[in-house]
Amino acid sequence: MQSCEDDLDVIPEDPNQLSIDEFYSQEGAYKQAIAGVYGNLSLTGTLGAGSSNIGGIDAGTSQYGRVFWYMQNLSTDEVIWSYENDPGTREIQRNIWNASNPIIRGMFSRGMFQVALANEFLRQSTTERLSSRGITDATTLSEVADYRNEARALRALAYYHLMDLFGKAAFNTENDPVGFAGPEYNRAQLFDFIETELTEILPNLKAPRSNQEGRLDQSFARMILAKLYLNAEVYIGVNKYSECADQCNAIINSGYSLALNYLNNFNADNNTSPEAIFYVQSDGVVTQNFGPTTVMINGQVGSLESNGNQFGVGGWGGALRLRKQFVQKFEGADYDNDVRNTIISGIRDIEISDVANRDQGFILAKYSNISSSGVAGISTTFVDTDFPMFRLADVYLMYAECAVRGAGNATLSQAVTYVNAIRERANNGSQSANISQNDMDLDFIIDERSRELHWEGHRRQDLIRFNKYTGEHIIGHGKEMVVMVLQFQII
């Protein structure tokens, strides 16, 4: 060792910085990078469905769409998960969660990771960075400008979900250093940021239905704004139903139409639906993950029926069953021929007295891993069915609710037209179940939202907005739990 010369001593370069510059200097690098931000909505890691890029959390309880669906639907009157030994599920569906619940931790962590990914893309795509890497081609610069706006919109989506589910979150942007936790923003602060951010970038996003499949456009931003305004009384104590109706009108006038077949919104080629505003991508080969559609389609398969072939999957033997309160929303002559009523009863009992008994309770047949032309997905475990986060029927129902709640720019007559379009589609063109203005009240609206949008990630939010989420005492207790979660999670 004493014989070594000083000229052999070297100072190693930063391998991370070198790899970043090398990566972003490659052709197509920025498209790959923005794909990674989108990918966080579907994937949990780079090593397959069982890997997670969030430490300390199982891949199944950190997949964005799955934990989002658990919190928005499993915690409500629509569905029950049979295997309560699965970490976190018992507490979520019994509304007894606490700060250590892995599903809640997974959703918060995945949302904050989405913010971090978007921030890093924005740091690496500034004009200065592009210039330093010799990127001057006008086409590339224009594409990167589009990607930057999409990254900001995806970050706004994450903050919207964090605001809705947790009431507050650590706030940081691309202007903060990597690893900076940021100040804690409350709901009002997050509301202002999301509204301002989306309003600013909206004119620069791609026009509705003109972007590459799987990528967002102006209607995506308008959907988040509409949801923001629809729930504004919950979030900030201010009525913004007129602002919600404005966004609904803009989306409705953007070229979307209801799919002729309701169930084509939930099958293996649902990405082709004319009412798809934003669906989270799923592919049985390329995006293998235990996300919401893989869980729901496999979970639909009954323990008694063994009907996996009906949906193009192997199935998980009665993992998901329906709560009686949801089944009863389809009772009555108006719903005898309603195609949205995919409930399978058979020899089953509507009552579920024992959650572990998978033979109790009715099951559902809404989602499928088989295409509209009858072709099954390539995998019987990981499905090709995209998750319908935003679609046109929801816009019609939001407009109708705004009209009932007195928004000046939404009329009851137009609301009835939109609702009847949904119900006629559900009845194969028949007007037999159409409603009149006298039928249109808030009780009808919330029940119709469940009939049309069940298992699509809306129910918890809807129940809270209608002051029906398990009673005020429990809601208050839930808010205290959320505060505990945030104190544990913000790092």
mmCIF file of N, CA and C in Angstrom, residues 44 293 362 393 420 468 490:
data_model
loop_
_atom_site.group_PDB
_atom_site.id
_atom_site.type_symbol
_atom_site.label_atom_id
_atom_site.label_comp_id
_atom_site.label_asym_id
_atom_site.label_seq_id
_atom_site.Cartn_x
_atom_site.Cartn_y
_atom_site.Cartn_z
ATOM 1 N N THR A 44 -46.260 -1.155 -10.105
ATOM 2 C CA THR A 44 -45.748 -0.979 -8.744
ATOM 3 C C THR A 44 -44.229 -1.080 -8.680
ATOM 4 N N THR A 293 -58.683 -3.590 -11.914
ATOM 5 C CA THR A 293 -59.467 -4.436 -12.812
ATOM 6 C C THR A 293 -59.059 -5.900 -12.690
ATOM 7 N N PHE A 362 -74.786 -12.036 -2.962
ATOM 8 C CA PHE A 362 -74.805 -12.082 -4.411
ATOM 9 C C PHE A 362 -73.453 -11.609 -4.968
ATOM 10 N N ALA A 393 -70.725 9.267 -18.831
ATOM 11 C CA ALA A 393 -71.946 9.088 -18.040
ATOM 12 C C ALA A 393 -71.839 9.793 -16.696
ATOM 13 N N ASN A 420 -82.050 10.407 -18.780
ATOM 14 C CA ASN A 420 -82.827 9.453 -19.587
ATOM 15 C C ASN A 420 -81.988 8.835 -20.704
ATOM 16 N N LYS A 468 -74.193 10.944 3.845
ATOM 17 C CA LYS A 468 -74.719 9.611 4.112
ATOM 18 C C LYS A 468 -73.614 8.595 4.419
ATOM 19 N N ILE A 490 -46.083 11.752 6.633
ATOM 20 C CA ILE A 490 -45.304 12.825 6.018
ATOM 21 C C ILE A 490 -43.845 12.714 6.435
#
